[in-house]
Amino acid sequence: MPRKKLDDSNRRRSVESTCQFRGQGLSSTEIDTSRLSSAVSEEAVPDVSEIPSAQHRRPEQNDSNFIHSPSGLLHTRIRRRSSGVAVPQLSRLICDTKGKFTFIGDSANLSFLQSIRRLVRESVVGCCPLTEDPLKSLMVEAPPDNQHWINIGTRASAPKPNIDEARYLIRRYMIATNCILDLFDEAELLENLSTWLKDEREATLLPSTIYYLVFAIGAQTSPEDKEEISGLYFNYGRYLTALRHAEEPSIVAVQCYAMISFYLLAASRRNAAYMNLGIAIRAAQALGLHRRDISKLFARDEYRYRERTWKVLRVLDLFMSCTLGRPPSTSETRDTAVQDNYSACVDLCSIFEVILNEVYYKRMVSSEALERISGMQRRWTATFRRGLANDGIRPEDRMPDGSPNIGLYHVKEAYYLTIILVTRPFFLEAISMHISATTLSSGCGTDGGLISTANNHLVHACIDSAIRTIELLRGLICAQGIPKRLPYVVNSIFVAALVIGTAFFGDMDRILPLDGSLCTAQQLLRMFPADAVSRRDLAIVEYLQEACQMYIEQRTRRRMDFHGQLVGDIFGNVDKFGTAASESRVGGQNRPHSPEQALDIGFNTLSSPTAPGRVDSVATNIDNILSSWANPYSDSLAPVPPRTLCFQPVEDAMPLFSTVNTVDMDI
């Protein structure tokens, strides 16, 4: 459409003030979907008075791959509502490995990462490898196999393993998928194994598709190099699934597509996993697995079989929704808090669902929603140990053989992730305000002090949960026989590392052990070199740590310069040749006194013959300046920055989050 006609159309729709023609700003790799939605909703049209004028906008630099709001993250427009404050939209379309657009929502890790890049760019660090990463607008995934699985499956069947190899692969499957793919008991798989290996007609309770996919996941996650046999089992199991279970809904079809989704997720092919999970969920809904009252119509064993299958879909679906920012495909109609057959995993999934719907879907954080979510989390910490048995998870941190309890790790890290998700908007707001304060106060040679907002407890909860996540998973470092692919663990490490690294820009490293936790996170990510997502996450965390080091060095330099000025004002400075005092007095009556100016004025007043009787006040002034110098965390000189992301504050007396490590319940 020509430019003139486009402008006329905008005037007729009364949106000419919000529309801008950018010939160079639109990137071929990303589209901000918030602009698409705002053009069709009258409610989303912003007030003209809230949009900064062109001369006051700070242009985005070196960020042509992203389309943002006019004034960037630190000056984001917000629109107040009666029930809360709107959260800025972070949804966007990004390119996959084939150059096609895929949707990434507000809760996605990539959206969180892009917000962090903006904060780093707006800080004193500016442009750095983290902000200029050439892959920042892409979803990095592993490429598919050179040969399509259909062609592989039609040529020949995969050979069955011997009994010892089959038992080993089943054991590896159970270790890696504990708490995630709770579809079968290990005894159930072993009971029918011998019959399946000998019977060519497959006259067993479990079909070949189940066994081949179990073997594929077991070989894929095995510490040994079994990539070739893993791909062979997977391709043939996927071929049999499409041949026998693709058109008619059945429990076996749901189980097979759920295992296919997990295999693809562990293979760093998230979009492919998302597609196959959709098939499993639709088949489950066609069977009525989403309704407990429907499942209760069956015999007790069949009822429990259906319930555990639905639980697996919930765990996979909520994980994909949180990490990719896409709407959940499942919705829970059960009362997950009931004591009868209580499942800690199912109850935790309901918390994830509430966070996505109440915070990220509505794009606002209210006190009511926060109180409801924190109440669910406190209740969960008090009861989750009683539900571990129904989830097939041992309550100890270590297994009988001394290996880490991967299932318990999965549960606890997911709990910490719920806290990070619900407090992340407050955390980003606080860091944004602190960067603004540091930028404004850097001209005086000082920093912005420690983070101080009305929601400090929520900010600390976010950072604390990230540190606890790393401390929880630290036990994997020295353990033997760890699965070489753990997508849920890798995701928790990455999210925690992003929070910890960003906390440096709020100067939280002064009071919390951030540096050690960030190094541990990198060490944990290095344990999964076969995972393409883990390798990419490690590169991002290394970039973030480099940015943190740059920030710390500049903060130290500013502090040294500030202290040097104080020393020079008291004892003199040979490098300035005596010009500092005269320069500080020029226009001093019209400017607020900095600490060094105050000292200079104090000494001049002390030596002035026209000011008798002021020695005590000058001495007091000097003492106050030196006391602030001695306290490096004093924020008395920090200016008040403008709030960029305002959220409704929570009452300080409101109880917040429990920690799973402090619960002492009878099992």
XYZ file of C-alpha atoms in Angstrom:
667
model
C 0.000 0.000 0.000
C 1.446 3.444 -0.870
C 2.594 5.651 1.959
C -0.106 8.285 1.361
C -2.949 5.777 1.335
C -1.577 4.172 4.478
C -1.565 7.522 6.272
C -5.142 8.249 5.127
C -6.258 4.874 6.408
C -4.627 5.541 9.770
C -6.379 8.909 10.090
C -9.768 7.378 9.326
C -9.223 4.807 12.073
C -7.921 7.497 14.493
C -4.667 5.635 15.028
C -2.343 7.909 13.082
C -0.603 8.947 16.312
C 0.372 5.377 17.157
C 1.449 4.193 13.698
C 4.925 4.789 12.365
C 6.305 3.910 8.969
C 9.685 2.246 9.327
C 11.312 1.334 6.102
C 14.525 0.162 7.733
C 13.274 -1.036 11.115
C 11.409 -4.184 10.064
C 13.607 -7.218 10.236
C 13.136 -10.350 8.198
C 13.856 -12.438 11.254
C 11.329 -11.163 13.778
C 7.957 -9.432 14.044
C 6.560 -8.021 17.268
C 3.033 -9.409 17.537
C 1.987 -6.769 20.047
C 1.846 -4.245 17.174
C -0.390 -6.550 15.186
C -2.848 -6.934 18.057
C -2.898 -3.261 19.005
C -4.147 -2.229 15.557
C -7.387 -4.186 15.895
C -8.255 -3.470 19.529
C -9.566 -0.076 20.514
C -8.721 -0.818 24.128
C -5.073 -1.315 23.228
C -4.710 2.111 21.611
C -2.418 4.085 23.930
C -2.975 7.567 25.177
C -1.051 10.048 23.058
C 0.219 11.778 26.174
C 1.956 8.586 27.252
C 4.079 8.342 24.112
C 7.389 10.208 24.390
C 8.071 12.790 21.746
C 10.640 12.037 19.102
C 13.239 14.408 20.499
C 13.129 12.711 23.921
C 13.328 9.134 22.678
C 16.486 7.202 23.062
C 17.115 5.296 19.825
C 17.817 1.604 19.971
C 21.351 0.838 18.878
C 22.556 -2.308 17.150
C 19.230 -4.059 17.619
C 17.711 -4.141 14.177
C 16.664 -7.757 14.615
C 13.929 -6.827 17.075
C 10.935 -4.498 16.805
C 10.169 -2.898 20.164
C 8.034 -0.222 21.729
C 9.084 3.312 20.776
C 11.225 4.048 23.770
C 12.732 0.726 24.786
C 12.517 -1.363 27.947
C 13.603 1.309 30.397
C 10.900 3.681 29.181
C 8.164 1.169 28.434
C 4.643 2.542 28.289
C 2.263 0.971 30.809
C -1.476 1.184 30.980
C -3.159 1.016 34.372
C -6.318 -0.962 34.873
C -8.723 -1.226 37.738
C -7.488 -4.673 38.829
C -3.768 -4.239 38.321
C -1.048 -2.918 36.044
C -0.427 -4.229 32.548
C 2.760 -6.163 31.886
C 4.560 -5.126 28.670
C 4.132 -7.581 25.844
C 7.208 -9.620 24.957
C 5.557 -11.922 22.414
C 7.266 -12.095 19.058
C 7.830 -14.154 15.947
C 11.348 -15.478 15.507
C 13.048 -17.639 12.929
C 13.678 -21.318 13.318
C 16.626 -23.111 11.750
C 14.835 -23.237 8.396
C 14.017 -19.539 8.310
C 10.338 -19.943 9.138
C 8.562 -17.813 11.717
C 7.575 -19.393 15.034
C 5.753 -17.779 17.934
C 7.502 -17.097 21.237
C 5.352 -15.813 24.103
C 5.878 -13.712 27.197
C 6.920 -16.522 29.528
C 9.468 -17.986 27.095
C 13.123 -18.181 27.994
C 14.019 -16.281 24.833
C 11.697 -13.422 25.809
C 13.333 -13.263 29.232
C 16.745 -13.301 27.581
C 15.853 -10.465 25.231
C 14.737 -8.331 28.184
C 18.087 -9.028 29.822
C 19.922 -7.965 26.670
C 18.082 -4.672 26.709
C 18.921 -4.091 30.364
C 22.599 -4.788 29.730
C 22.622 -2.412 26.774
C 20.965 0.319 28.856
C 23.466 -0.187 31.673
C 26.977 1.218 31.849
C 28.202 -1.887 30.001
C 26.455 -0.976 26.752
C 27.204 -3.118 23.723
C 28.967 -6.408 24.449
C 29.001 -9.963 23.069
C 25.741 -10.716 24.900
C 23.854 -7.865 23.248
C 25.497 -8.339 19.848
C 25.086 -12.108 19.654
C 24.444 -12.908 15.961
C 22.122 -15.774 16.921
C 20.010 -13.768 19.343
C 16.944 -13.663 17.049
C 16.985 -17.374 16.235
C 15.712 -20.474 17.982
C 18.736 -22.727 17.863
C 17.784 -26.377 17.439
C 19.479 -29.560 16.325
C 18.948 -30.448 12.662
C 16.833 -33.521 11.837
C 18.328 -36.733 10.502
C 19.595 -36.719 6.944
C 17.225 -39.541 6.047
C 13.537 -39.277 6.865
C 12.188 -41.707 9.433
C 9.525 -42.982 7.030
C 12.154 -44.050 4.506
C 14.195 -45.750 7.211
C 11.191 -47.607 8.598
C 9.976 -48.920 5.273
C 13.317 -50.452 4.296
C 13.896 -52.763 7.262
C 12.860 -53.275 10.859
C 15.198 -52.453 13.703
C 16.844 -55.512 15.238
C 15.699 -56.466 18.710
C 18.370 -56.243 21.414
C 19.437 -59.176 23.528
C 17.966 -59.587 26.991
C 20.849 -57.911 28.846
C 20.959 -54.907 26.540
C 17.183 -54.555 26.720
C 17.225 -54.563 30.527
C 19.976 -51.941 30.536
C 18.071 -49.647 28.159
C 14.913 -49.972 30.233
C 16.876 -49.013 33.368
C 18.332 -45.960 31.613
C 14.847 -44.998 30.451
C 13.480 -45.136 33.988
C 16.345 -43.021 35.377
C 16.109 -40.236 32.788
C 12.317 -39.990 32.684
C 11.516 -40.364 36.372
C 8.659 -37.974 37.248
C 8.260 -36.926 33.589
C 7.256 -40.036 31.622
C 5.584 -42.033 34.363
C 3.769 -44.226 31.841
C 4.969 -47.666 32.934
C 6.431 -49.403 35.940
C 9.836 -50.934 35.405
C 8.487 -54.284 36.565
C 5.742 -54.069 33.951
C 8.258 -53.520 31.163
C 10.516 -56.333 32.367
C 7.621 -58.749 32.884
C 6.686 -58.768 29.209
C 10.194 -58.285 27.866
C 11.202 -61.918 27.479
C 7.966 -62.796 25.723
C 8.312 -59.868 23.332
C 11.924 -60.699 22.485
C 11.020 -64.296 21.591
C 7.564 -63.910 20.067
C 7.678 -62.646 16.506
C 3.892 -62.274 16.472
C 4.124 -59.799 19.363
C 1.300 -61.463 21.275
C 2.091 -59.479 24.427
C 0.413 -56.827 26.516
C 2.833 -54.125 25.333
C 3.232 -53.683 21.568
C 6.472 -53.246 19.679
C 5.969 -49.508 19.348
C 6.223 -49.133 23.123
C 9.389 -51.170 23.438
C 11.196 -49.569 20.512
C 10.498 -46.076 21.813
C 11.553 -47.071 25.352
C 14.801 -48.460 23.963
C 15.301 -45.290 21.892
C 15.010 -42.984 24.920
C 17.160 -45.309 27.040
C 19.930 -45.303 24.434
C 19.580 -41.565 23.822
C 20.105 -40.699 27.497
C 22.706 -43.377 28.198
C 26.135 -42.077 29.277
C 27.683 -44.305 26.618
C 27.726 -43.391 22.947
C 24.620 -45.104 21.598
C 23.473 -42.407 19.184
C 23.300 -44.673 16.160
C 21.250 -47.421 17.765
C 19.086 -44.810 19.479
C 18.186 -43.207 16.156
C 17.491 -46.621 14.650
C 15.092 -47.598 17.437
C 13.382 -44.217 17.370
C 12.849 -44.064 13.629
C 11.384 -47.553 13.527
C 9.214 -46.979 16.598
C 7.968 -43.714 15.120
C 7.245 -45.466 11.835
C 5.203 -48.168 13.588
C 3.341 -45.495 15.547
C 2.344 -43.655 12.370
C 1.428 -46.932 10.685
C -0.722 -48.375 13.468
C -1.865 -45.566 15.780
C -2.025 -42.323 13.801
C -5.707 -42.430 12.828
C -7.539 -44.013 15.747
C -7.298 -42.612 19.305
C -6.104 -45.123 21.876
C -4.117 -45.246 25.074
C -1.190 -46.741 23.188
C -1.314 -43.890 20.660
C -1.194 -41.338 23.478
C 1.729 -43.099 25.112
C 3.692 -43.403 21.872
C 3.303 -39.789 20.845
C 4.185 -38.662 24.368
C 7.432 -40.647 24.175
C 8.121 -39.284 20.694
C 7.698 -35.780 22.078
C 10.129 -36.429 24.915
C 12.703 -37.948 22.565
C 12.520 -34.920 20.252
C 12.695 -32.569 23.229
C 15.833 -34.305 24.483
C 17.208 -34.169 20.929
C 16.917 -30.340 20.999
C 14.036 -30.264 18.507
C 11.470 -28.336 20.515
C 9.108 -27.374 17.728
C 8.894 -30.958 16.503
C 8.227 -32.099 20.068
C 5.496 -29.481 20.379
C 3.804 -30.770 17.212
C 3.778 -34.415 18.292
C 2.619 -33.522 21.788
C -0.415 -31.879 20.223
C -1.355 -35.201 18.619
C -1.043 -36.996 21.948
C -3.203 -34.408 23.729
C -5.938 -34.517 21.095
C -6.009 -38.307 21.246
C -6.236 -38.157 25.050
C -9.110 -35.688 24.946
C -10.895 -37.889 22.421
C -10.664 -40.718 24.973
C -11.834 -38.529 27.855
C -8.572 -38.713 29.772
C -8.935 -35.062 30.741
C -12.007 -35.870 32.860
C -11.591 -37.842 36.068
C -15.294 -38.662 36.240
C -14.982 -40.364 32.830
C -11.935 -42.369 33.900
C -13.732 -43.533 37.055
C -16.182 -45.447 34.885
C -13.456 -48.007 34.230
C -12.001 -50.683 36.486
C -9.530 -49.586 39.143
C -6.406 -50.684 37.242
C -7.618 -49.061 34.032
C -8.553 -45.920 35.947
C -5.050 -45.534 37.386
C -3.563 -46.267 33.966
C -5.586 -43.479 32.421
C -4.772 -41.048 35.236
C -1.020 -41.532 35.007
C -1.163 -41.093 31.229
C -2.975 -37.778 31.654
C -0.390 -36.722 34.253
C 2.417 -37.285 31.734
C 0.650 -35.078 29.199
C 0.212 -32.348 31.781
C 3.901 -32.418 32.720
C 5.002 -32.229 29.080
C 2.418 -29.619 28.101
C 3.088 -27.184 30.953
C 6.833 -27.465 30.438
C 6.523 -26.667 26.728
C 4.111 -23.820 27.429
C 6.425 -22.181 29.974
C 9.634 -22.509 27.974
C 8.120 -21.478 24.623
C 5.508 -19.047 25.916
C 2.668 -20.770 24.096
C -0.832 -21.368 25.459
C -1.314 -24.659 27.322
C -3.119 -27.306 25.322
C -4.491 -28.971 28.447
C -6.718 -27.649 31.209
C -7.190 -29.292 34.577
C -10.731 -29.950 35.777
C -9.680 -31.999 38.793
C -9.227 -30.810 42.355
C -5.503 -31.522 42.510
C -5.310 -30.820 46.249
C -7.501 -33.738 47.330
C -5.817 -36.270 49.587
C -7.148 -39.301 47.721
C -4.406 -40.458 45.319
C -2.683 -37.103 45.721
C 0.001 -36.471 43.093
C 2.665 -33.860 43.739
C 3.378 -33.584 40.006
C -0.247 -32.997 39.029
C -0.687 -30.438 41.802
C 2.463 -28.610 40.736
C 1.236 -28.525 37.143
C -1.899 -26.734 38.307
C 0.323 -24.024 39.831
C 2.107 -23.593 36.502
C -1.245 -23.311 34.767
C -2.472 -20.586 37.151
C 0.756 -18.610 36.682
C 0.472 -18.745 32.904
C -3.197 -17.797 32.904
C -3.222 -15.212 35.681
C 0.104 -13.495 35.036
C 1.387 -14.034 31.507
C -1.878 -14.469 29.644
C -3.507 -11.430 31.276
C -0.214 -9.515 31.201
C -0.723 -8.044 34.636
C 0.261 -8.843 38.205
C -2.263 -8.112 40.920
C -2.068 -8.635 44.642
C -4.972 -11.075 44.475
C -3.286 -13.277 41.874
C 0.034 -13.189 43.711
C -1.592 -14.094 47.015
C -3.469 -16.969 45.407
C -0.362 -18.378 43.726
C 1.833 -18.077 46.809
C -0.894 -19.760 48.853
C -0.928 -22.689 46.439
C 2.853 -22.937 46.676
C 2.830 -22.947 50.475
C 0.170 -25.653 50.499
C 2.172 -27.690 47.997
C 5.364 -27.570 50.070
C 3.437 -28.864 53.068
C 1.942 -31.849 51.226
C 4.191 -32.735 48.296
C 6.118 -35.473 50.102
C 2.931 -37.446 50.652
C 2.333 -37.471 46.909
C 5.756 -38.696 45.849
C 4.773 -42.343 46.236
C 1.931 -41.983 43.732
C 4.401 -40.409 41.313
C 6.904 -43.232 41.669
C 9.534 -40.950 43.251
C 11.659 -41.830 46.249
C 11.749 -39.133 48.973
C 15.531 -39.345 49.504
C 18.017 -37.157 47.648
C 20.078 -40.246 46.813
C 19.097 -43.588 45.391
C 20.109 -46.816 47.157
C 23.124 -47.138 44.850
C 24.289 -43.612 45.772
C 23.293 -41.959 42.493
C 21.273 -38.711 42.519
C 17.506 -39.022 42.675
C 16.679 -37.458 39.289
C 12.933 -37.686 39.915
C 13.135 -35.670 43.130
C 15.404 -33.175 41.381
C 12.761 -32.736 38.697
C 10.056 -32.013 41.267
C 12.063 -29.555 43.356
C 13.516 -27.637 40.435
C 10.021 -27.279 38.969
C 8.825 -25.804 42.268
C 11.614 -23.229 42.253
C 10.760 -22.439 38.649
C 7.201 -21.525 39.657
C 8.580 -18.919 42.072
C 10.912 -17.510 39.425
C 8.089 -17.241 36.897
C 5.700 -15.405 39.195
C 8.333 -13.013 40.568
C 10.230 -12.415 37.335
C 8.293 -9.244 36.359
C 9.112 -7.667 39.722
C 12.732 -8.745 39.389
C 13.090 -7.138 35.955
C 11.393 -3.993 37.204
C 13.802 -3.674 40.114
C 16.872 -4.229 37.930
C 15.572 -1.689 35.418
C 15.077 0.922 38.146
C 18.506 0.214 39.584
C 20.182 0.612 36.191
C 18.412 3.940 35.760
C 19.617 5.046 39.197
C 23.175 3.916 38.474
C 23.208 5.697 35.124
C 21.927 8.940 36.629
C 24.295 8.856 39.604
C 27.400 7.842 37.648
C 28.036 11.480 36.870
C 28.738 12.030 40.575
C 31.127 9.096 40.669
C 28.753 7.005 42.775
C 26.456 4.087 42.098
C 22.771 3.678 42.721
C 23.150 1.700 45.939
C 21.396 -1.613 46.507
C 18.001 -2.430 45.079
C 15.280 -0.732 47.064
C 11.691 -1.102 45.881
C 8.294 -1.714 47.403
C 8.573 -5.362 46.281
C 12.028 -6.203 47.629
C 10.760 -9.469 49.105
C 9.602 -10.635 45.665
C 12.902 -9.667 44.058
C 14.826 -11.589 46.706
C 12.481 -14.567 46.287
C 13.345 -14.706 42.581
C 17.092 -14.592 43.190
C 16.895 -16.985 46.147
C 14.994 -19.570 44.088
C 17.606 -19.346 41.333
C 20.451 -19.888 43.797
C 18.616 -22.785 45.445
C 18.085 -24.374 42.029
C 21.820 -24.356 41.347
C 22.591 -25.644 44.835
C 20.063 -28.447 44.376
C 21.584 -29.574 41.081
C 25.160 -29.232 42.301
C 24.943 -32.884 43.347
C 25.044 -33.906 39.674
C 28.611 -32.661 39.195
C 30.444 -35.450 41.002
C 27.895 -38.195 40.298
C 28.584 -41.098 37.982
C 26.291 -42.407 35.262
C 24.227 -39.239 34.850
C 22.006 -39.254 31.737
C 23.682 -37.210 29.031
C 20.388 -35.565 28.105
C 18.127 -34.049 30.762
C 16.079 -31.299 29.065
C 14.150 -30.339 32.198
C 17.340 -30.005 34.236
C 19.076 -27.996 31.505
C 16.133 -25.613 31.316
C 16.150 -24.998 35.082
C 19.906 -24.383 35.082
C 19.602 -21.895 32.234
C 16.729 -19.928 33.760
C 18.464 -19.824 37.138
C 21.705 -18.645 35.518
C 19.869 -15.835 33.721
C 18.382 -14.630 37.001
C 21.694 -14.844 38.847
C 23.612 -13.077 36.094
C 21.037 -10.292 35.816
C 21.151 -9.787 39.585
C 24.726 -8.513 39.191
C 23.307 -5.432 37.491
C 21.318 -4.766 40.651
C 24.573 -4.965 42.690
C 23.146 -7.972 44.526
C 26.539 -9.680 44.378
C 27.474 -7.508 47.349
C 25.179 -9.462 49.659
C 24.589 -12.789 47.844
C 27.002 -15.475 46.528
C 26.151 -14.832 42.896
C 29.569 -15.375 41.358
C 29.974 -18.896 42.709
C 26.444 -19.866 41.674
C 26.965 -18.551 38.151
C 30.189 -20.539 37.793
C 28.439 -23.652 39.080
C 25.657 -23.162 36.526
C 28.222 -23.128 33.736
C 29.853 -26.244 35.139
C 26.476 -27.992 35.157
C 25.705 -27.017 31.568
C 29.063 -28.405 30.456
C 27.930 -31.822 31.652
C 25.572 -32.126 28.670
C 27.740 -31.608 25.565
C 25.527 -33.881 23.469
C 22.572 -31.505 23.936
C 22.543 -28.681 21.364
C 20.276 -26.543 23.560
C 22.645 -26.992 26.502
C 25.615 -25.920 24.386
C 23.736 -22.843 23.225
C 22.634 -22.028 26.776
C 26.228 -22.359 27.959
C 27.414 -19.856 25.346
C 24.732 -17.378 26.436
C 25.612 -17.764 30.125
C 29.288 -17.228 29.314
C 28.384 -14.034 27.458
C 26.327 -12.960 30.451
C 29.161 -13.620 32.868
C 31.482 -11.562 30.688
C 28.989 -8.694 30.823
C 28.807 -9.069 34.610
C 32.580 -8.820 34.882
C 32.558 -5.676 32.752
C 29.884 -4.192 34.992
C 31.818 -5.026 38.171
C 35.025 -3.518 36.761
C 33.281 -0.292 35.841
C 31.540 -0.170 39.207
C 34.887 -0.593 40.953
C 36.453 2.076 38.769
C 33.679 4.539 39.594
C 34.105 3.825 43.276
C 37.870 4.289 43.073
C 37.443 7.584 41.248
C 34.935 8.721 43.855
C 37.244 7.819 46.725
C 40.179 9.435 44.929
C 38.246 12.672 44.643
C 37.477 12.613 48.354
C 41.122 12.024 49.212
C 42.172 14.784 46.831
C 39.712 17.234 48.345
C 41.067 16.525 51.838
C 44.798 16.148 51.200
C 45.209 17.622 47.740
C 45.811 16.045 44.357
C 49.080 16.543 42.514
C 47.582 15.300 39.248
C 45.041 18.148 39.099
C 47.595 20.917 39.853
C 45.168 22.577 42.225
C 42.413 23.215 39.685
C 39.805 20.928 41.179
C 38.814 23.289 43.978
C 38.397 26.290 41.726
C 36.429 24.301 39.165
C 34.084 22.938 41.797
C 33.223 26.455 42.943
C 32.134 27.647 39.527
C 28.373 27.792 39.534
C 28.261 25.964 42.834
C 25.401 28.072 44.111
C 23.072 26.768 41.412
C 24.008 23.077 41.601
C 23.474 20.478 44.330
C 26.675 19.799 46.197
C 28.378 16.504 45.505
C 30.399 14.954 48.380
C 33.665 16.337 47.062
C 32.097 19.786 46.626
C 30.821 19.639 50.191
C 34.291 18.868 51.479
C 35.765 21.681 49.418
C 33.192 24.164 50.711
C 33.754 22.929 54.248
C 37.509 23.469 54.203
C 37.188 26.891 52.565
C 34.626 27.912 55.149
C 36.854 26.601 57.908
C 39.767 28.767 56.752
C 37.655 31.814 55.921
C 38.079 34.756 58.360
C 34.522 35.929 57.668
C 32.887 32.822 59.026
C 33.718 32.555 62.750
C 31.885 30.085 64.897
C 31.197 27.591 62.110
C 33.942 25.118 62.915
C 31.599 22.627 64.601
C 29.146 22.560 61.721
C 31.937 22.096 59.185
C 33.476 19.291 61.216
C 30.083 17.610 61.442
C 29.693 17.965 57.703
C 33.064 16.341 57.095
C 32.239 13.504 59.503
C 28.999 12.830 57.646
C 30.792 12.755 54.302
C 33.487 10.414 55.585
C 30.901 8.129 57.173
C 29.142 7.800 53.834
C 32.505 7.127 52.250
C 33.174 4.355 54.753
C 29.834 2.729 53.935
C 30.097 1.637 50.276
C 26.446 0.521 50.266
C 24.990 3.838 51.302
C 22.316 4.972 48.872
C 21.727 8.371 50.411
C 23.155 10.051 47.333
C 21.295 7.926 44.795
C 18.657 9.797 42.814
C 15.161 8.406 42.545
C 14.824 6.815 39.081
C 11.586 6.772 37.135
C 9.592 3.555 37.455
C 9.402 1.770 34.164
C 7.375 -1.329 34.950
C 4.981 -0.571 37.795
C 3.301 -3.447 39.588
C 0.795 -3.338 42.373
C 2.820 -3.670 45.608
C 2.132 -6.471 48.010
C 1.574 -5.994 51.718
C 4.771 -6.652 53.619
C 2.886 -8.787 56.122
C 1.553 -11.149 53.472
C 3.183 -14.598 53.784
C 5.120 -15.611 50.735
C 6.843 -18.759 49.576
C 7.963 -21.769 51.552
C 11.026 -23.785 50.618
C 10.859 -27.481 50.007
C 14.060 -28.055 51.958
C 12.495 -26.840 55.211
C 9.495 -29.139 55.177
C 9.639 -31.917 57.719
C 6.591 -34.046 57.075
C 5.854 -37.690 57.714
C 5.713 -39.621 54.523
